[in-house]
Short mmCIF file of C-alpha atoms in Angstrom, two decimals:
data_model
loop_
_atom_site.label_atom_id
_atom_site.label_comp_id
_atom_site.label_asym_id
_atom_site.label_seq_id
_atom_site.Cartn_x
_atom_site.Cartn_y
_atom_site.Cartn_z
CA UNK A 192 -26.03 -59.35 14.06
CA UNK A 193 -28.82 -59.23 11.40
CA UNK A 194 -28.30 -57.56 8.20
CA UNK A 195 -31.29 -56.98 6.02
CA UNK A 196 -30.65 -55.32 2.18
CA UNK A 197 -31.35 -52.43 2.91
CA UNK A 198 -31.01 -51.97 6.93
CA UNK A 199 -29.48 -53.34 10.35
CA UNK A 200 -31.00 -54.33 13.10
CA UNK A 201 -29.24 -52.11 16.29
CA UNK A 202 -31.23 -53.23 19.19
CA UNK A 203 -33.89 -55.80 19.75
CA UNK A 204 -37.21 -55.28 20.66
CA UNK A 205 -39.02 -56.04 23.37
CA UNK A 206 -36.97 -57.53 26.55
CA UNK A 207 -33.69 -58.69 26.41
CA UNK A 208 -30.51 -59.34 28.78
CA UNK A 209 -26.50 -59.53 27.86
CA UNK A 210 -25.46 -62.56 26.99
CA UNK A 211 -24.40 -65.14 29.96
CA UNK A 212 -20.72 -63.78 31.35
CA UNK A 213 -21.59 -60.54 31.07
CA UNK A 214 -19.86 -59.18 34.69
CA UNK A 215 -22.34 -55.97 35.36
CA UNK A 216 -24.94 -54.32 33.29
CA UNK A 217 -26.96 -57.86 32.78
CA UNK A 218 -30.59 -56.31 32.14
CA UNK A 219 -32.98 -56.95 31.51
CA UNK A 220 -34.25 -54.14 29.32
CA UNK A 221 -37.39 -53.17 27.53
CA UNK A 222 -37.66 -51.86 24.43
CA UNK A 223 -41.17 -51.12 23.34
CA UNK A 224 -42.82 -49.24 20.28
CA UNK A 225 -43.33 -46.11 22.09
CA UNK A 226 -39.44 -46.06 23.19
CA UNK A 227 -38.50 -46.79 20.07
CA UNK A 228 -39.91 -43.63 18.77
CA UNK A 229 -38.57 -41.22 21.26
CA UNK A 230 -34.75 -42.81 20.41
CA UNK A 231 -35.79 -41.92 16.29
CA UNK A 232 -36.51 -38.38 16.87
CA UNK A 233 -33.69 -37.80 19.27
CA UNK A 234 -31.45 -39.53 16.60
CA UNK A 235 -33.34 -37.15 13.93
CA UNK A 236 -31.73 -34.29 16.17
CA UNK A 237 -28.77 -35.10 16.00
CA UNK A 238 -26.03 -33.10 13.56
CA UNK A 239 -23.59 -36.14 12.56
CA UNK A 240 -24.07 -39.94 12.48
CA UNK A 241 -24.09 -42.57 14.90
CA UNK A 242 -20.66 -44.13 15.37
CA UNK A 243 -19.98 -48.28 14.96
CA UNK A 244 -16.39 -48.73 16.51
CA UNK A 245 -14.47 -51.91 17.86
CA UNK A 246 -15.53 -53.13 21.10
CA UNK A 247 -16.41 -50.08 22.48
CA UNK A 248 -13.29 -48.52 22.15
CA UNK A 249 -15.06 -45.02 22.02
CA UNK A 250 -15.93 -45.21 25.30
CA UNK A 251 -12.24 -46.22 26.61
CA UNK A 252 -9.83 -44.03 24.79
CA UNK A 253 -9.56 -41.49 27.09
CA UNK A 254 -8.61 -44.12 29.91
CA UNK A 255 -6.45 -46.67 27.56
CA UNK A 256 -5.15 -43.71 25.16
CA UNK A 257 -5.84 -45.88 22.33
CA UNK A 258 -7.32 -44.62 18.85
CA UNK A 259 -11.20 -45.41 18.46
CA UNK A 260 -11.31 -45.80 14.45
CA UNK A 261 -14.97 -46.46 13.24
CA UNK A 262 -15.73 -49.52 11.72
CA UNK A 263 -18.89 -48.12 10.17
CA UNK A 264 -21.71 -45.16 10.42
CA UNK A 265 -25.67 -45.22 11.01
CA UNK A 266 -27.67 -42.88 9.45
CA UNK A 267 -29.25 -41.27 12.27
CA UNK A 268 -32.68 -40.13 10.30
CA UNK A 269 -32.64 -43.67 9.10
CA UNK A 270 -33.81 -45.41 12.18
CA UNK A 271 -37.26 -47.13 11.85
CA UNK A 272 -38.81 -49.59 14.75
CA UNK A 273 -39.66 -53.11 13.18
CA UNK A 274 -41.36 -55.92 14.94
CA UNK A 275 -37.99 -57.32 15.72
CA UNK A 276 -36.15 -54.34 16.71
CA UNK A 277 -35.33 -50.92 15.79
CA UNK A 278 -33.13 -50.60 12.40
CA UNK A 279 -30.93 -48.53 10.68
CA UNK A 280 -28.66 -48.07 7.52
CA UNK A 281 -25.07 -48.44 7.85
CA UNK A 282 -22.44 -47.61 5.93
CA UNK A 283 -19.35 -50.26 6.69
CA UNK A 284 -15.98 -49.10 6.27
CA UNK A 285 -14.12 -51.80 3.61
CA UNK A 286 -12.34 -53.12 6.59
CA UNK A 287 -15.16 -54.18 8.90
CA UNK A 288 -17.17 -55.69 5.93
CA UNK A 289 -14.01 -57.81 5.28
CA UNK A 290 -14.42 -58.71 9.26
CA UNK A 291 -18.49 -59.39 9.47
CA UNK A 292 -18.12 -61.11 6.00
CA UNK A 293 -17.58 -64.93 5.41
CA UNK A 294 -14.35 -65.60 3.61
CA UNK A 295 -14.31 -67.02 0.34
CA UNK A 296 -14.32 -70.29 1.44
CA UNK A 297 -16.78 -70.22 4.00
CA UNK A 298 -14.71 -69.23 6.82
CA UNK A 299 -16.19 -67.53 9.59
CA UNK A 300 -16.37 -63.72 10.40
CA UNK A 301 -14.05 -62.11 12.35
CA UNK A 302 -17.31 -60.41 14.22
CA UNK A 303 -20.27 -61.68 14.78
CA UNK A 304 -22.31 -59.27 16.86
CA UNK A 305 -23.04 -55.77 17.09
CA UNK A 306 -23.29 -54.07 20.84
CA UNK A 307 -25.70 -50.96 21.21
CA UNK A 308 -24.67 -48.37 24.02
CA UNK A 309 -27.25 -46.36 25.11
CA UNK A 310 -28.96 -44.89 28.28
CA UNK A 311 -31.75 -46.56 30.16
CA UNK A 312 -34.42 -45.06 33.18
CA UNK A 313 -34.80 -47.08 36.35
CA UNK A 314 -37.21 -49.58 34.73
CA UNK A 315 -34.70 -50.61 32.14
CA UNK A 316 -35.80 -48.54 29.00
CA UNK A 317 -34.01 -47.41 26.83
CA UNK A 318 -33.54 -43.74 26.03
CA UNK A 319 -31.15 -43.12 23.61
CA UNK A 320 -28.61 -45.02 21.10
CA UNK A 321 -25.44 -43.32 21.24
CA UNK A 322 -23.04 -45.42 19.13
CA UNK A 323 -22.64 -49.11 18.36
CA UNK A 324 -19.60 -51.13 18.76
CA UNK A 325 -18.24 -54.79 16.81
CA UNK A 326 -17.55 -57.09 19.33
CA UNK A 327 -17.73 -60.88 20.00
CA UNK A 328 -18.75 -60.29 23.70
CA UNK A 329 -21.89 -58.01 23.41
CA UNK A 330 -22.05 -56.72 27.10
CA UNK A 331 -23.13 -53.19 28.47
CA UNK A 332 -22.19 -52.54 31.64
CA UNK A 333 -24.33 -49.74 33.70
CA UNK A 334 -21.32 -47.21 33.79
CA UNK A 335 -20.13 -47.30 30.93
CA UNK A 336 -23.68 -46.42 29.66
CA UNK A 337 -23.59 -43.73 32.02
CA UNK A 338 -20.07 -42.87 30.59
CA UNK A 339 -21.35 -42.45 27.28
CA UNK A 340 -24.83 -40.48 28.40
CA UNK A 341 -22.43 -37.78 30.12
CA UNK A 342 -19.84 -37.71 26.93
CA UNK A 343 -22.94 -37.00 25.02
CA UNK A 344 -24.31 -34.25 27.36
CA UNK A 345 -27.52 -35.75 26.92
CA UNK A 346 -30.20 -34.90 29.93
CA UNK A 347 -33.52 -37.20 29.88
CA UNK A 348 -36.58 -37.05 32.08
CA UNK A 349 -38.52 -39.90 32.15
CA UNK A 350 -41.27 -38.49 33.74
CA UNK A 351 -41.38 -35.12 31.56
CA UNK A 352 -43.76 -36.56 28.37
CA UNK A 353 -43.98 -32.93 27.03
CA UNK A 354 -39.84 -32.43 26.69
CA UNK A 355 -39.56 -30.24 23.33
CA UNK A 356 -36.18 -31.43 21.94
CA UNK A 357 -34.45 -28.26 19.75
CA UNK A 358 -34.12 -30.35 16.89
CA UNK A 359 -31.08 -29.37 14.01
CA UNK A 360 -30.98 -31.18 10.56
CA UNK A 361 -28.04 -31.95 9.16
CA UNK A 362 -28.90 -30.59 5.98
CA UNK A 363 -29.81 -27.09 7.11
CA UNK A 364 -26.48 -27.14 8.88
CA UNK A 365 -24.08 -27.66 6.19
CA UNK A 366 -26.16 -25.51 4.13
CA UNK A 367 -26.20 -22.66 6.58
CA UNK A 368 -22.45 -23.03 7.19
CA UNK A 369 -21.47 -23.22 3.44
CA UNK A 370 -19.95 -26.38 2.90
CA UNK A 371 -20.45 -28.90 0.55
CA UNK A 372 -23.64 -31.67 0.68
CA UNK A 373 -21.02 -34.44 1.27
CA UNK A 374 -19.70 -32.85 3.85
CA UNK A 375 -18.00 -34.74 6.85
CA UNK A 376 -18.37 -34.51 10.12
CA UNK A 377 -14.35 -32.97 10.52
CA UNK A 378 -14.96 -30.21 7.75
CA UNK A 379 -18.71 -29.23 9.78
CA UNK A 380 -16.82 -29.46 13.04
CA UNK A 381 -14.12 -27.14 11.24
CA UNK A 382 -16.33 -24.52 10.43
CA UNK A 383 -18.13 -24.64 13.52
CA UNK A 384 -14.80 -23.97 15.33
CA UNK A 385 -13.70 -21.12 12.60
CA UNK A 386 -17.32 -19.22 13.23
CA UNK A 387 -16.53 -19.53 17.17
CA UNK A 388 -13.27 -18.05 16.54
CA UNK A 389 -14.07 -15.33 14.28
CA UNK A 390 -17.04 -14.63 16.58
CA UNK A 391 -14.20 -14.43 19.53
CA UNK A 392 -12.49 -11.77 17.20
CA UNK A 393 -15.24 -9.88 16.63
CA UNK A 394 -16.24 -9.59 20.36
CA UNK A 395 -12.54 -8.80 20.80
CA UNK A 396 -12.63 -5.90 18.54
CA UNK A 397 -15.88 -4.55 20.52
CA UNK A 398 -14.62 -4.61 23.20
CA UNK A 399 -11.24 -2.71 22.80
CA UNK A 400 -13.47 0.08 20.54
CA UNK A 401 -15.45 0.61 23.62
CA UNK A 402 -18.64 -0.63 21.16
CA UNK A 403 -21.52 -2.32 22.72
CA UNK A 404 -21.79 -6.08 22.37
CA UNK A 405 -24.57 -6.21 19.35
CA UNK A 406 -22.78 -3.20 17.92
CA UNK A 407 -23.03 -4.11 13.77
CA UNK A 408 -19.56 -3.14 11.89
CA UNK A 409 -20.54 0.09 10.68
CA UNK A 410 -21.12 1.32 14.15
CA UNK A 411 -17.73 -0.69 15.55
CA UNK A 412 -16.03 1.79 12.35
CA UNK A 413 -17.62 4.29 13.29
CA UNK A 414 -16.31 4.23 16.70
CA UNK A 415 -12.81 3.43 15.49
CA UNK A 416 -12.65 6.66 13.65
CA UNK A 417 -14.14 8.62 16.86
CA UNK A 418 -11.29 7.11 19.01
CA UNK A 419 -8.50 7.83 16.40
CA UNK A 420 -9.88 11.58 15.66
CA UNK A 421 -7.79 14.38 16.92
CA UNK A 422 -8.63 17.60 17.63
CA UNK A 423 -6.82 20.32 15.12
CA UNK A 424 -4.95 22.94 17.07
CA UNK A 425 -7.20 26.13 15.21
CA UNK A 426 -4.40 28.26 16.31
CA UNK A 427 -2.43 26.42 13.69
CA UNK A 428 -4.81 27.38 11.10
CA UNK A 429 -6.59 30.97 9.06
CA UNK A 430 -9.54 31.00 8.05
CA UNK A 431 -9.74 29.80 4.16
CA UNK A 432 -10.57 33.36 2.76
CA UNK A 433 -7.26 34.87 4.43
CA UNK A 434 -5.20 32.08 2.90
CA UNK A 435 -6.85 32.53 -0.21
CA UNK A 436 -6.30 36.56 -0.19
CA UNK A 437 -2.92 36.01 0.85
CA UNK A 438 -2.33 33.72 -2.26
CA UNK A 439 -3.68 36.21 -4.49
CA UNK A 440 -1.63 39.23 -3.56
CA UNK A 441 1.55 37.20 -3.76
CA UNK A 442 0.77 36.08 -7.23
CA UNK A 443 -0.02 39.46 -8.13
CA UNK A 444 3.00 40.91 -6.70
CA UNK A 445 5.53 38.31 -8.20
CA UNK A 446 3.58 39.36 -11.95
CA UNK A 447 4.27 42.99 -11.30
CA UNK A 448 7.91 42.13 -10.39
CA UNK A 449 8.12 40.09 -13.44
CA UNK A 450 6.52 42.55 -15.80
CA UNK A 451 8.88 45.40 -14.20
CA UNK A 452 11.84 43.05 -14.31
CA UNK A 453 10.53 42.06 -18.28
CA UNK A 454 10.25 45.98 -18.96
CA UNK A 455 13.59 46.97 -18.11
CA UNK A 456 15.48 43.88 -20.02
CA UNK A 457 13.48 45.20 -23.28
CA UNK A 458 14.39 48.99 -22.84
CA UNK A 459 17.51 48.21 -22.53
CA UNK A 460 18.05 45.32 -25.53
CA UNK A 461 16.31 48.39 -27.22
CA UNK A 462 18.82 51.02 -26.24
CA UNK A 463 21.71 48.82 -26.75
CA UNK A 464 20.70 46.77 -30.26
CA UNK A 465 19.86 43.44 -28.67
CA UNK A 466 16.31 43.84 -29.55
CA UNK A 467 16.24 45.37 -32.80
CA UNK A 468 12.59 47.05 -32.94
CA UNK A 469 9.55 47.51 -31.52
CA UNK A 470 8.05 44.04 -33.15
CA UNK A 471 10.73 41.83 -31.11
CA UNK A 472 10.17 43.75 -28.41
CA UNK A 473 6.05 43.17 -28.71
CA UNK A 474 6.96 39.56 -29.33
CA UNK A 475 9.52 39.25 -26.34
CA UNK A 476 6.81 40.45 -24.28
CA UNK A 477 4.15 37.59 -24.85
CA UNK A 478 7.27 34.88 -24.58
CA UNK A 479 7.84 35.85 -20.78
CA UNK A 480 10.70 37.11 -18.91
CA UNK A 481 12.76 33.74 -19.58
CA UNK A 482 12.35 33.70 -22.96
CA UNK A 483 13.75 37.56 -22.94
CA UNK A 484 16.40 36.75 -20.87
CA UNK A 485 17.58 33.76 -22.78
CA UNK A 486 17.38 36.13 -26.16
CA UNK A 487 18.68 39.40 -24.73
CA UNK A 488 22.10 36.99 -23.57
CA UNK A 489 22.24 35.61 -26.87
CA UNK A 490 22.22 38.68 -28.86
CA UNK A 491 24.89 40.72 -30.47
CA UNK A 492 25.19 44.39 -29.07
CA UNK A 493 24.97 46.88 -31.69
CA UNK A 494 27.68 49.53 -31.16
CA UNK A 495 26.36 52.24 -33.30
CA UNK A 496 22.73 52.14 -31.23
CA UNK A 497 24.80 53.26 -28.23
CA UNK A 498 25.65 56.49 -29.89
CA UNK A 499 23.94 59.24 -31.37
CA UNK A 500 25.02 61.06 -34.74
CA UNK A 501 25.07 64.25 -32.54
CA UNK A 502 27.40 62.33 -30.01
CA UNK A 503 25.38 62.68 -26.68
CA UNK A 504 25.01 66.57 -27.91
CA UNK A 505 21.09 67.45 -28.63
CA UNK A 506 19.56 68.05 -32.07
CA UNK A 507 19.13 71.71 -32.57
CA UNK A 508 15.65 72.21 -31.64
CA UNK A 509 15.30 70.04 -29.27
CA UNK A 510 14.95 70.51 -25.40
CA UNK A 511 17.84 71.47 -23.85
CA UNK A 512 18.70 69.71 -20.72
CA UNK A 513 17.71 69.86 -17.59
CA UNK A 514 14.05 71.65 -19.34
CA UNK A 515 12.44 68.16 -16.83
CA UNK A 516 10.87 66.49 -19.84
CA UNK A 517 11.50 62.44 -19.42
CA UNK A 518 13.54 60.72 -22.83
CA UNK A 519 12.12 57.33 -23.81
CA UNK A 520 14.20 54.97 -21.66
CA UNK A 521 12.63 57.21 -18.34
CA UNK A 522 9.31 56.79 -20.02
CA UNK A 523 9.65 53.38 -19.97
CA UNK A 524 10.84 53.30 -16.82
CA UNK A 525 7.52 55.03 -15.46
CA UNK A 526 5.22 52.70 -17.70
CA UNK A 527 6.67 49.37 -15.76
CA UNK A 528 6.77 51.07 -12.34
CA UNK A 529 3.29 52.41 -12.57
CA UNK A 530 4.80 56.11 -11.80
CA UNK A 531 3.41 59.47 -13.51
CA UNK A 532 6.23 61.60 -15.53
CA UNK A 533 6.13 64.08 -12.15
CA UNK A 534 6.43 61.38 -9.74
CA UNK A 535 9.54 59.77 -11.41
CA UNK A 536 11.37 63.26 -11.82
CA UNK A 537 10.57 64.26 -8.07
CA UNK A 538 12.39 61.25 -7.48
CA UNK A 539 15.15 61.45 -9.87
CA UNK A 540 15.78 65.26 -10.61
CA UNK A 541 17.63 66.50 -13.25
CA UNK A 542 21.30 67.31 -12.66
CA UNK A 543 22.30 70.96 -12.99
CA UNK A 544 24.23 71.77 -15.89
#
């Protein structure tokens, strides 16, 4: 494993082979300039960075049900093809420096190589880098290359130079999911999965509204409202005119009844001394028929208003009864009713003396 300053070396250029021991997967392969380049702008594709675990473990957890923790990560965009190799930044996790370091008294790393996985074409090229691994026994076997190739869901052709690769930065992602710059690849895989479900919701919703598939959320309301909307019964119903004539003539009606009912408690506070004069009486009237009510209960009767000085006789000169003329209380009578003199003493005719 070569470290520079700045960058590590992840594969070797030109042609190499595993190291002697190495059971399948021996070589050689070919890495050239030109290959080189096609692996940095499929790693420029790519939405998270390229994965340095412990001997490969990445590729076996499924099988062994073992935990693949990363001992470091590459930068994918920083890949650049050297003389020697093609390079990359890392980012070690404090662990695996501890491991590739030399202890403090020279002692000797607890890894000493680092073991590419990536895909290769029937000449031995590679096509891809798909993650890295620590190890002491640097061999890639063919299937487990082709393990990692299908994990990946990477498809290559070989033979297809004009391949457009749909390329996604990482940048743009985070931005257009809106999370943090420092985002991690958990909290981008997070809101990935949260879109996906809220997208499942939404198509839910669609569906069961009877909306079309693009429908925007105005139209999906829109639809809601249509389904819920029932039909009003008109038979139920008058027209608004009726209702409002009908309210009218009620009101009016209970305002005669009161003024009637208001009419008769005044004549009669008048006839018996409750109300002592025509200004309480004017007053009473603007106070309401409560307000009378309350005041004609709460008033003294005045026996001598009961009686006349000519004890029920008539004054001389005055009409003599049964002549059809109406006295004051009948008058009054007649002014609340709404009824002319004639009309009240066609219905109430004088006794016969």
């Amino acid at each position: 494993m070569q470290i520079t300053d700045d960058k590590t070396r992840l594969m070797p250029a030109g042609t190499f082979h595993a190291p002697r021991g190495a059971a399948e997967g021996t070589g050689p392969w070919h890495l050239t300039a030109e290959a080189a380049q096609a692996i940095i702008q499929l790693a420029a594709a790519r939405s998270t960075d390229i994965a340095i675990d412990y001997e490969h473990q990445i590729l076996y957890s499924e099988m062994n049900g073992k935990p693949a923790p990363a001992s470091g990560w590459v930068d994918p965009r920083s890949l650049e093809f050297r003389e020697d190799g093609l390079y990359g930044t890392v980012a070690w996790t404090a662990k695996a420096r501890a491991a590739i370091e030399e202890g403090p008294n020279g002692e000797p790393p607890e890894y000493r190589y680092l073991s590419p996985v990536f895909p290769y074409d029937a000449n031995g090229v590679p096509l891809d880098l798909l993650h890295l691994a620590l190890t002491n026994t640097p061999a890639i076997d063919e299937g487990a290359a082709q393990l990692a190739a299908a994990r990946m869901a990477i498809t290559h052709d070989v033979n297809d130079d004009a391949q457009e690769i749909d390329t996604v930065k990482r940048e743009q992602l985070i931005q257009t999911l809106g999370l943090a710059a420092e985002a991690t690849d958990e909290q981008i895989d997070t809101a990935i999965a949260a879109l996906k479900a809220a997208q499942a919701d939404a198509d839910a919703f669609r569906t069961a509204l009877g909306a079309k598939d693009d429908a925007k959320p105005e139209e999906a309301v829109a639809a809601l409202k249509a389904t819920s909307a029932v039909a009003a019964d008109m038979n139920l119903y008058v027209p608004k005119a009726v209702y409002e004539e009908t309210t009218q003539q009620l009101a009016a009606l209970k305002e005669n009844s009161n003024t009637a009912e208001l009419e008769a408690l005044i004549t009669e506070g008048l006839n018996d001394g409750r109300i002592a004069g025509k200004a309480t009486a004017d007053w009473l009237r603007t106070q309401g028929i409560a307000a009378c009510k309350a005041h004609v209960a709460g008033a003294p009767s005045i026996a001598a208003l009961k009686t006349t000085q000519t004890q029920g006789k008539p004054p001389e000169g005055a009409e003599t009864k049964g002549d059809g003329k109406l006295n004051e209380t009948e008058l009054a009578v007649c002014k609340s009713m709404g009824l002319t003199p004639e009309q009240y003493r066609k219905a109430n005719p004088v006794p016969a003396a």
